[in-house]
């Protein structure tokens, strides 16, 4: 299959291209498009056959449910059977935006979307291109991140092309995504709201609106047989580049010393070594390929660059990567969640 790639200006999306993308979706095809978080791989969310194509294209396990994307609140009533109070408050505060909410599902939502659950994940994105395409299609659009399963989520159209060219119908290139981390997931179907995946809408922001919320324990530690994450996608190996990644935690000065030592040691053994550093620390490394992930005082810059840097470690053919860590408050919690998984939970303390 030849994959059509179309460039679109986020500030002034070309209607003809939007219509073309919507028409492919209406006919049961797959279109990758930008959202404010990461690129999504869209299909008609009410068409089980179209959704099965998503699983095939990504190589995604069939028990991992998809998020339905909407472009207005009228669409929500069609796909959920109830709007819990916590959901209503969260929607009012954070939609449109990088927050996914779990609702009890309506009958029309196929089991292919929900992985057999009685609940459905819904997101109203703020990205103008995403909104226009969803609106023009008139459909709820199922869209997981547009990467091959297991690879870091795509934050550029080029990432999508690398993983999925020749496999999907169309890629809409709207430039780099703003947030760079997948949406926060909040489950509102139980007694208390539960955070299932941290993101740019932080726990602190949610608690300001909802009061105290619970955190799915699987976010904080390596899931095992006794702690299956409530968001099935959180149990899979994710964000994993080819290099072996190790996080080095502790006083920043000691971290730099340790990484310099380890890098020299690995290089002596002929390994190609990379270092994930920051604006503040990048000049203190004495060997290895230094990758600047962003500014420590502005975690949003680190979030925006994280997946690009992980993919870059592959393009550079790095075999061993050492990374600094970040404070787990605000967006830092989401950054550390993704980084820790990418490192296969391999952390050294100094
Ligand atoms: O930012 C995002 O959320 C991006 C963009 C494209 O919107 N999408 C995304 O989708 O990250 P995906 O498929 O990569 O991640 C969806 C996550 C998975 O961990 C999945 O298990 C969880 O949402 N999920 C979906 N439906 C669920 C449900 N009914 N209950 C619990 N978790 C659910
Ligand atoms: Mg994903």
mmCIF file of N, CA, C and O in Angstrom, residues 92-174:
data_model
loop_
_atom_site.group_PDB
_atom_site.id
_atom_site.type_symbol
_atom_site.label_atom_id
_atom_site.label_comp_id
_atom_site.label_asym_id
_atom_site.label_seq_id
_atom_site.Cartn_x
_atom_site.Cartn_y
_atom_site.Cartn_z
ATOM 1 N N UNK A 92 -15.110 19.596 32.476
ATOM 2 C CA UNK A 92 -15.268 21.054 32.508
ATOM 3 C C UNK A 92 -13.927 21.752 32.701
ATOM 4 O O UNK A 92 -13.658 22.786 32.115
ATOM 5 N N UNK A 93 -13.049 21.135 33.496
ATOM 6 C CA UNK A 93 -11.763 21.778 33.787
ATOM 7 C C UNK A 93 -10.718 21.562 32.682
ATOM 8 O O UNK A 93 -9.916 22.445 32.417
ATOM 9 N N UNK A 94 -10.713 20.385 32.057
ATOM 10 C CA UNK A 94 -9.546 20.035 31.220
ATOM 11 C C UNK A 94 -9.839 19.689 29.755
ATOM 12 O O UNK A 94 -8.921 19.403 29.008
ATOM 13 N N UNK A 95 -11.106 19.663 29.340
ATOM 14 C CA UNK A 95 -11.404 19.383 27.932
ATOM 15 C C UNK A 95 -11.721 20.655 27.194
ATOM 16 O O UNK A 95 -12.372 21.521 27.777
ATOM 17 N N UNK A 96 -11.322 20.818 25.937
ATOM 18 C CA UNK A 96 -10.451 19.910 25.213
ATOM 19 C C UNK A 96 -9.023 19.968 25.742
ATOM 20 O O UNK A 96 -8.562 21.037 26.123
ATOM 21 N N UNK A 97 -8.345 18.818 25.732
ATOM 22 C CA UNK A 97 -6.966 18.795 26.221
ATOM 23 C C UNK A 97 -6.456 17.385 26.452
ATOM 24 O O UNK A 97 -7.138 16.412 26.142
ATOM 25 N N UNK A 98 -5.250 17.284 27.037
ATOM 26 C CA UNK A 98 -4.552 15.989 27.117
ATOM 27 C C UNK A 98 -5.006 15.096 28.274
ATOM 28 O O UNK A 98 -4.183 14.575 29.014
ATOM 29 N N UNK A 99 -6.321 14.945 28.433
ATOM 30 C CA UNK A 99 -6.881 14.089 29.481
ATOM 31 C C UNK A 99 -7.854 13.084 28.867
ATOM 32 O O UNK A 99 -8.780 13.480 28.151
ATOM 33 N N UNK A 100 -7.625 11.802 29.158
ATOM 34 C CA UNK A 100 -8.550 10.740 28.743
ATOM 35 C C UNK A 100 -9.342 10.323 29.968
ATOM 36 O O UNK A 100 -8.768 10.152 31.047
ATOM 37 N N UNK A 101 -10.667 10.176 29.786
ATOM 38 C CA UNK A 101 -11.533 9.796 30.908
ATOM 39 C C UNK A 101 -12.202 8.453 30.592
ATOM 40 O O UNK A 101 -12.660 8.235 29.460
ATOM 41 N N UNK A 102 -12.220 7.556 31.606
ATOM 42 C CA UNK A 102 -12.885 6.262 31.423
ATOM 43 C C UNK A 102 -14.326 6.373 31.931
ATOM 44 O O UNK A 102 -14.549 6.798 33.079
ATOM 45 N N UNK A 103 -15.273 5.989 31.053
ATOM 46 C CA UNK A 103 -16.718 6.042 31.344
ATOM 47 C C UNK A 103 -17.315 4.629 31.211
ATOM 48 O O UNK A 103 -16.746 3.793 30.514
ATOM 49 N N UNK A 104 -18.519 4.414 31.806
ATOM 50 C CA UNK A 104 -19.271 3.207 31.437
ATOM 51 C C UNK A 104 -19.660 3.334 29.960
ATOM 52 O O UNK A 104 -20.076 4.414 29.532
ATOM 53 N N UNK A 105 -19.527 2.256 29.179
ATOM 54 C CA UNK A 105 -19.710 2.397 27.728
ATOM 55 C C UNK A 105 -21.170 2.243 27.298
ATOM 56 O O UNK A 105 -21.971 1.616 27.998
ATOM 57 N N UNK A 106 -21.501 2.832 26.137
ATOM 58 C CA UNK A 106 -22.816 2.609 25.535
ATOM 59 C C UNK A 106 -22.758 1.337 24.688
ATOM 60 O O UNK A 106 -21.672 0.897 24.301
ATOM 61 N N UNK A 107 -23.941 0.781 24.364
ATOM 62 C CA UNK A 107 -23.981 -0.498 23.631
ATOM 63 C C UNK A 107 -23.351 -0.415 22.243
ATOM 64 O O UNK A 107 -22.820 -1.402 21.745
ATOM 65 N N UNK A 108 -23.394 0.774 21.618
ATOM 66 C CA UNK A 108 -22.906 0.867 20.227
ATOM 67 C C UNK A 108 -21.389 0.754 20.118
ATOM 68 O O UNK A 108 -20.850 0.577 19.031
ATOM 69 N N UNK A 109 -20.671 0.834 21.231
ATOM 70 C CA UNK A 109 -19.197 0.776 21.170
ATOM 71 C C UNK A 109 -18.758 -0.684 21.060
ATOM 72 O O UNK A 109 -19.048 -1.489 21.944
ATOM 73 N N UNK A 110 -18.084 -1.026 19.965
ATOM 74 C CA UNK A 110 -17.736 -2.443 19.763
ATOM 75 C C UNK A 110 -16.694 -2.949 20.764
ATOM 76 O O UNK A 110 -15.886 -2.176 21.267
ATOM 77 N N UNK A 111 -16.740 -4.251 21.032
ATOM 78 C CA UNK A 111 -15.797 -4.835 22.009
ATOM 79 C C UNK A 111 -14.354 -4.761 21.507
ATOM 80 O O UNK A 111 -13.423 -4.770 22.290
ATOM 81 N N UNK A 112 -14.177 -4.608 20.197
ATOM 82 C CA UNK A 112 -12.828 -4.443 19.624
ATOM 83 C C UNK A 112 -12.151 -3.188 20.192
ATOM 84 O O UNK A 112 -10.936 -3.106 20.269
ATOM 85 N N UNK A 113 -12.958 -2.183 20.544
ATOM 86 C CA UNK A 113 -12.436 -0.932 21.097
ATOM 87 C C UNK A 113 -12.058 -1.091 22.559
ATOM 88 O O UNK A 113 -11.073 -0.540 23.022
ATOM 89 N N UNK A 114 -12.899 -1.831 23.291
ATOM 90 C CA UNK A 114 -12.788 -1.783 24.751
ATOM 91 C C UNK A 114 -12.042 -2.985 25.326
ATOM 92 O O UNK A 114 -11.962 -3.130 26.550
ATOM 93 N N UNK A 115 -11.521 -3.836 24.465
ATOM 94 C CA UNK A 115 -10.813 -5.025 24.938
ATOM 95 C C UNK A 115 -11.736 -5.893 25.798
ATOM 96 O O UNK A 115 -11.284 -6.567 26.710
ATOM 97 N N UNK A 116 -13.037 -5.822 25.507
ATOM 98 C CA UNK A 116 -14.000 -6.651 26.245
ATOM 99 C C UNK A 116 -14.520 -5.991 27.522
ATOM 100 O O UNK A 116 -15.424 -6.491 28.162
ATOM 101 N N UNK A 117 -13.946 -4.834 27.913
ATOM 102 C CA UNK A 117 -14.413 -4.132 29.119
ATOM 103 C C UNK A 117 -15.812 -3.533 28.908
ATOM 104 O O UNK A 117 -16.222 -3.289 27.781
ATOM 105 N N UNK A 118 -16.486 -3.244 30.024
ATOM 106 C CA UNK A 118 -17.775 -2.537 29.971
ATOM 107 C C UNK A 118 -17.562 -1.024 30.033
ATOM 108 O O UNK A 118 -18.507 -0.263 30.187
ATOM 109 N N UNK A 119 -16.301 -0.619 29.968
ATOM 110 C CA UNK A 119 -15.983 0.816 30.040
ATOM 111 C C UNK A 119 -15.350 1.254 28.715
ATOM 112 O O UNK A 119 -14.904 0.419 27.932
ATOM 113 N N UNK A 120 -15.348 2.570 28.500
ATOM 114 C CA UNK A 120 -14.717 3.099 27.285
ATOM 115 C C UNK A 120 -13.890 4.345 27.645
ATOM 116 O O UNK A 120 -14.298 5.157 28.471
ATOM 117 N N UNK A 121 -12.710 4.443 27.033
ATOM 118 C CA UNK A 121 -11.827 5.593 27.245
ATOM 119 C C UNK A 121 -12.153 6.656 26.203
ATOM 120 O O UNK A 121 -12.257 6.334 25.010
ATOM 121 N N UNK A 122 -12.336 7.909 26.641
ATOM 122 C CA UNK A 122 -12.709 8.980 25.709
ATOM 123 C C UNK A 122 -11.809 10.194 25.910
ATOM 124 O O UNK A 122 -11.462 10.545 27.047
ATOM 125 N N UNK A 123 -11.425 10.805 24.784
ATOM 126 C CA UNK A 123 -10.614 12.027 24.858
ATOM 127 C C UNK A 123 -11.121 13.047 23.845
ATOM 128 O O UNK A 123 -11.453 12.682 22.721
ATOM 129 N N UNK A 124 -11.140 14.298 24.265
ATOM 130 C CA UNK A 124 -11.506 15.429 23.394
ATOM 131 C C UNK A 124 -10.218 16.237 23.215
ATOM 132 O O UNK A 124 -9.849 17.024 24.078
ATOM 133 N N UNK A 125 -9.484 15.999 22.125
ATOM 134 C CA UNK A 125 -8.192 16.673 21.962
ATOM 135 C C UNK A 125 -8.350 18.156 21.644
ATOM 136 O O UNK A 125 -9.378 18.569 21.112
ATOM 137 N N UNK A 126 -7.312 18.934 21.950
ATOM 138 C CA UNK A 126 -7.369 20.370 21.657
ATOM 139 C C UNK A 126 -6.704 20.711 20.330
ATOM 140 O O UNK A 126 -6.973 21.770 19.757
ATOM 141 N N UNK A 127 -5.869 19.820 19.819
ATOM 142 C CA UNK A 127 -5.162 20.104 18.560
ATOM 143 C C UNK A 127 -6.181 20.391 17.433
ATOM 144 O O UNK A 127 -7.104 19.613 17.200
ATOM 145 N N UNK A 128 -5.970 21.497 16.737
ATOM 146 C CA UNK A 128 -6.940 21.948 15.723
ATOM 147 C C UNK A 128 -7.065 20.977 14.558
ATOM 148 O O UNK A 128 -8.149 20.813 13.990
ATOM 149 N N UNK A 129 -5.960 20.351 14.179
ATOM 150 C CA UNK A 129 -6.021 19.417 13.037
ATOM 151 C C UNK A 129 -6.844 18.192 13.441
ATOM 152 O O UNK A 129 -7.748 17.757 12.719
ATOM 153 N N UNK A 130 -6.550 17.657 14.632
ATOM 154 C CA UNK A 130 -7.294 16.493 15.118
ATOM 155 C C UNK A 130 -8.781 16.819 15.195
ATOM 156 O O UNK A 130 -9.633 16.063 14.716
ATOM 157 N N UNK A 131 -9.090 17.966 15.772
ATOM 158 C CA UNK A 131 -10.503 18.334 15.951
ATOM 159 C C UNK A 131 -11.224 18.457 14.623
ATOM 160 O O UNK A 131 -12.349 17.999 14.458
ATOM 161 N N UNK A 132 -10.542 19.107 13.643
ATOM 162 C CA UNK A 132 -11.183 19.319 12.329
ATOM 163 C C UNK A 132 -11.439 17.985 11.641
ATOM 164 O O UNK A 132 -12.477 17.783 11.022
ATOM 165 N N UNK A 133 -10.470 17.055 11.739
ATOM 166 C CA UNK A 133 -10.631 15.761 11.063
ATOM 167 C C UNK A 133 -11.776 14.964 11.708
ATOM 168 O O UNK A 133 -12.621 14.396 11.017
ATOM 169 N N UNK A 134 -11.805 14.955 13.045
ATOM 170 C CA UNK A 134 -12.869 14.209 13.744
ATOM 171 C C UNK A 134 -14.232 14.805 13.388
ATOM 172 O O UNK A 134 -15.181 14.094 13.055
ATOM 173 N N UNK A 135 -14.295 16.140 13.415
ATOM 174 C CA UNK A 135 -15.544 16.839 13.108
ATOM 175 C C UNK A 135 -16.021 16.518 11.692
ATOM 176 O O UNK A 135 -17.178 16.183 11.482
ATOM 177 N N UNK A 136 -15.083 16.593 10.736
ATOM 178 C CA UNK A 136 -15.458 16.361 9.338
ATOM 179 C C UNK A 136 -15.909 14.925 9.115
ATOM 180 O O UNK A 136 -16.760 14.661 8.265
ATOM 181 N N UNK A 137 -15.348 13.989 9.883
ATOM 182 C CA UNK A 137 -15.736 12.580 9.700
ATOM 183 C C UNK A 137 -17.108 12.325 10.316
ATOM 184 O O UNK A 137 -17.820 11.415 9.903
ATOM 185 N N UNK A 138 -17.485 13.124 11.315
ATOM 186 C CA UNK A 138 -18.762 12.920 12.004
ATOM 187 C C UNK A 138 -18.773 11.659 12.851
ATOM 188 O O UNK A 138 -19.825 11.161 13.227
ATOM 189 N N UNK A 139 -17.589 11.121 13.164
ATOM 190 C CA UNK A 139 -17.485 9.839 13.877
ATOM 191 C C UNK A 139 -16.634 9.985 15.130
ATOM 192 O O UNK A 139 -15.727 10.819 15.159
ATOM 193 N N UNK A 140 -16.889 9.146 16.137
ATOM 194 C CA UNK A 140 -15.871 9.020 17.182
ATOM 195 C C UNK A 140 -14.685 8.256 16.584
ATOM 196 O O UNK A 140 -14.878 7.225 15.927
ATOM 197 N N UNK A 141 -13.486 8.776 16.765
ATOM 198 C CA UNK A 141 -12.322 8.170 16.108
ATOM 199 C C UNK A 141 -11.461 7.431 17.134
ATOM 200 O O UNK A 141 -10.937 8.024 18.080
ATOM 201 N N UNK A 142 -11.330 6.121 16.932
ATOM 202 C CA UNK A 142 -10.437 5.320 17.771
ATOM 203 C C UNK A 142 -9.016 5.639 17.362
ATOM 204 O O UNK A 142 -8.693 5.618 16.176
ATOM 205 N N UNK A 143 -8.155 5.971 18.333
ATOM 206 C CA UNK A 143 -6.773 6.295 17.965
ATOM 207 C C UNK A 143 -5.792 5.978 19.081
ATOM 208 O O UNK A 143 -5.730 6.693 20.087
ATOM 209 N N UNK A 144 -5.031 4.902 18.900
ATOM 210 C CA UNK A 144 -3.887 4.695 19.782
ATOM 211 C C UNK A 144 -2.724 5.540 19.276
ATOM 212 O O UNK A 144 -2.835 6.171 18.222
ATOM 213 N N UNK A 145 -1.628 5.585 20.010
ATOM 214 C CA UNK A 145 -0.453 6.265 19.496
ATOM 215 C C UNK A 145 -0.022 5.572 18.201
ATOM 216 O O UNK A 145 -0.120 4.350 18.082
ATOM 217 N N UNK A 146 0.445 6.365 17.213
ATOM 218 C CA UNK A 146 0.690 5.851 15.863
ATOM 219 C C UNK A 146 2.109 5.282 15.692
ATOM 220 O O UNK A 146 2.806 5.596 14.735
ATOM 221 N N UNK A 147 2.505 4.441 16.635
ATOM 222 C CA UNK A 147 3.816 3.775 16.563
ATOM 223 C C UNK A 147 3.587 2.273 16.416
ATOM 224 O O UNK A 147 2.498 1.788 16.697
ATOM 225 N N UNK A 148 4.633 1.543 16.020
ATOM 226 C CA UNK A 148 4.563 0.086 16.127
ATOM 227 C C UNK A 148 4.550 -0.226 17.607
ATOM 228 O O UNK A 148 5.247 0.423 18.387
ATOM 229 N N UNK A 149 3.791 -1.242 17.984
ATOM 230 C CA UNK A 149 3.684 -1.615 19.398
ATOM 231 C C UNK A 149 5.073 -1.817 20.003
ATOM 232 O O UNK A 149 5.923 -2.468 19.398
ATOM 233 N N UNK A 150 5.287 -1.228 21.193
ATOM 234 C CA UNK A 150 6.574 -1.394 21.874
ATOM 235 C C UNK A 150 7.553 -0.263 21.609
ATOM 236 O O UNK A 150 8.443 -0.015 22.407
ATOM 237 N N UNK A 151 7.399 0.444 20.488
ATOM 238 C CA UNK A 151 8.312 1.571 20.179
ATOM 239 C C UNK A 151 7.827 2.838 20.896
ATOM 240 O O UNK A 151 6.667 2.944 21.274
ATOM 241 N N UNK A 152 8.738 3.816 21.066
ATOM 242 C CA UNK A 152 8.297 5.072 21.673
ATOM 243 C C UNK A 152 7.186 5.718 20.846
ATOM 244 O O UNK A 152 7.188 5.615 19.620
ATOM 245 N N UNK A 153 6.249 6.379 21.507
ATOM 246 C CA UNK A 153 5.147 7.052 20.801
ATOM 247 C C UNK A 153 5.714 8.117 19.868
ATOM 248 O O UNK A 153 6.735 8.738 20.166
ATOM 249 N N UNK A 154 5.043 8.347 18.722
ATOM 250 C CA UNK A 154 5.553 9.312 17.741
ATOM 251 C C UNK A 154 5.182 10.747 18.081
ATOM 252 O O UNK A 154 4.030 11.040 18.359
ATOM 253 N N UNK A 155 6.145 11.621 18.040
ATOM 254 C CA UNK A 155 5.875 13.041 18.270
ATOM 255 C C UNK A 155 6.128 13.869 17.008
ATOM 256 O O UNK A 155 6.035 15.091 17.031
ATOM 257 N N UNK A 156 6.464 13.191 15.919
ATOM 258 C CA UNK A 156 6.697 13.821 14.621
ATOM 259 C C UNK A 156 6.083 12.901 13.557
ATOM 260 O O UNK A 156 6.066 11.683 13.746
ATOM 261 N N UNK A 157 5.676 13.488 12.425
ATOM 262 C CA UNK A 157 5.157 12.651 11.332
ATOM 263 C C UNK A 157 6.233 11.679 10.847
ATOM 264 O O UNK A 157 5.930 10.549 10.448
ATOM 265 N N UNK A 158 7.501 12.110 10.892
ATOM 266 C CA UNK A 158 8.589 11.234 10.427
ATOM 267 C C UNK A 158 8.678 9.964 11.275
ATOM 268 O O UNK A 158 9.036 8.901 10.772
ATOM 269 N N UNK A 159 8.336 10.054 12.563
ATOM 270 C CA UNK A 159 8.331 8.856 13.422
ATOM 271 C C UNK A 159 7.253 7.872 12.943
ATOM 272 O O UNK A 159 7.463 6.659 12.927
ATOM 273 N N UNK A 160 6.098 8.437 12.573
ATOM 274 C CA UNK A 160 4.995 7.584 12.097
ATOM 275 C C UNK A 160 5.405 6.913 10.790
ATOM 276 O O UNK A 160 5.215 5.710 10.596
ATOM 277 N N UNK A 161 6.006 7.706 9.893
ATOM 278 C CA UNK A 161 6.440 7.159 8.596
ATOM 279 C C UNK A 161 7.421 6.022 8.800
ATOM 280 O O UNK A 161 7.351 4.991 8.130
ATOM 281 N N UNK A 162 8.352 6.206 9.721
ATOM 282 C CA UNK A 162 9.375 5.193 9.979
ATOM 283 C C UNK A 162 8.727 3.876 10.398
ATOM 284 O O UNK A 162 9.120 2.807 9.941
ATOM 285 N N UNK A 163 7.713 3.956 11.252
ATOM 286 C CA UNK A 163 7.075 2.738 11.772
ATOM 287 C C UNK A 163 6.006 2.169 10.842
ATOM 288 O O UNK A 163 5.859 0.951 10.749
ATOM 289 N N UNK A 164 5.247 3.045 10.163
ATOM 290 C CA UNK A 164 3.990 2.556 9.557
ATOM 291 C C UNK A 164 3.831 2.844 8.056
ATOM 292 O O UNK A 164 2.787 2.504 7.482
ATOM 293 N N UNK A 165 4.831 3.464 7.397
ATOM 294 C CA UNK A 165 4.701 3.736 5.964
ATOM 295 C C UNK A 165 4.508 2.418 5.225
ATOM 296 O O UNK A 165 5.147 1.422 5.535
ATOM 297 N N UNK A 166 3.591 2.421 4.282
ATOM 298 C CA UNK A 166 3.310 1.214 3.498
ATOM 299 C C UNK A 166 2.255 0.334 4.144
ATOM 300 O O UNK A 166 1.772 -0.625 3.539
ATOM 301 N N UNK A 167 1.897 0.645 5.387
ATOM 302 C CA UNK A 167 0.943 -0.194 6.132
ATOM 303 C C UNK A 167 -0.388 0.533 6.342
ATOM 304 O O UNK A 167 -1.421 -0.085 6.524
ATOM 305 N N UNK A 168 -0.347 1.892 6.364
ATOM 306 C CA UNK A 168 -1.587 2.646 6.629
ATOM 307 C C UNK A 168 -1.894 3.558 5.432
ATOM 308 O O UNK A 168 -1.023 3.802 4.593
ATOM 309 N N UNK A 169 -3.134 4.061 5.362
ATOM 310 C CA UNK A 169 -3.552 4.804 4.172
ATOM 311 C C UNK A 169 -2.941 6.200 4.098
ATOM 312 O O UNK A 169 -2.549 6.646 3.027
ATOM 313 N N UNK A 170 -2.858 6.893 5.221
ATOM 314 C CA UNK A 170 -2.524 8.323 5.139
ATOM 315 C C UNK A 170 -1.875 8.825 6.422
ATOM 316 O O UNK A 170 -2.209 8.366 7.518
ATOM 317 N N UNK A 171 -0.920 9.754 6.270
ATOM 318 C CA UNK A 171 -0.316 10.426 7.430
ATOM 319 C C UNK A 171 -0.510 11.926 7.244
ATOM 320 O O UNK A 171 -0.119 12.486 6.206
ATOM 321 N N UNK A 172 -1.117 12.579 8.221
ATOM 322 C CA UNK A 172 -1.247 14.032 8.189
ATOM 323 C C UNK A 172 -0.103 14.604 9.033
ATOM 324 O O UNK A 172 -0.023 14.363 10.232
ATOM 325 N N UNK A 173 0.770 15.358 8.367
ATOM 326 C CA UNK A 173 1.950 15.925 9.031
ATOM 327 C C UNK A 173 1.618 17.336 9.520
ATOM 328 O O UNK A 173 1.535 18.264 8.729
ATOM 329 N N UNK A 174 1.437 17.461 10.831
ATOM 330 C CA UNK A 174 1.122 18.780 11.392
ATOM 331 C C UNK A 174 2.267 19.299 12.246
ATOM 332 O O UNK A 174 2.046 20.101 13.147
#
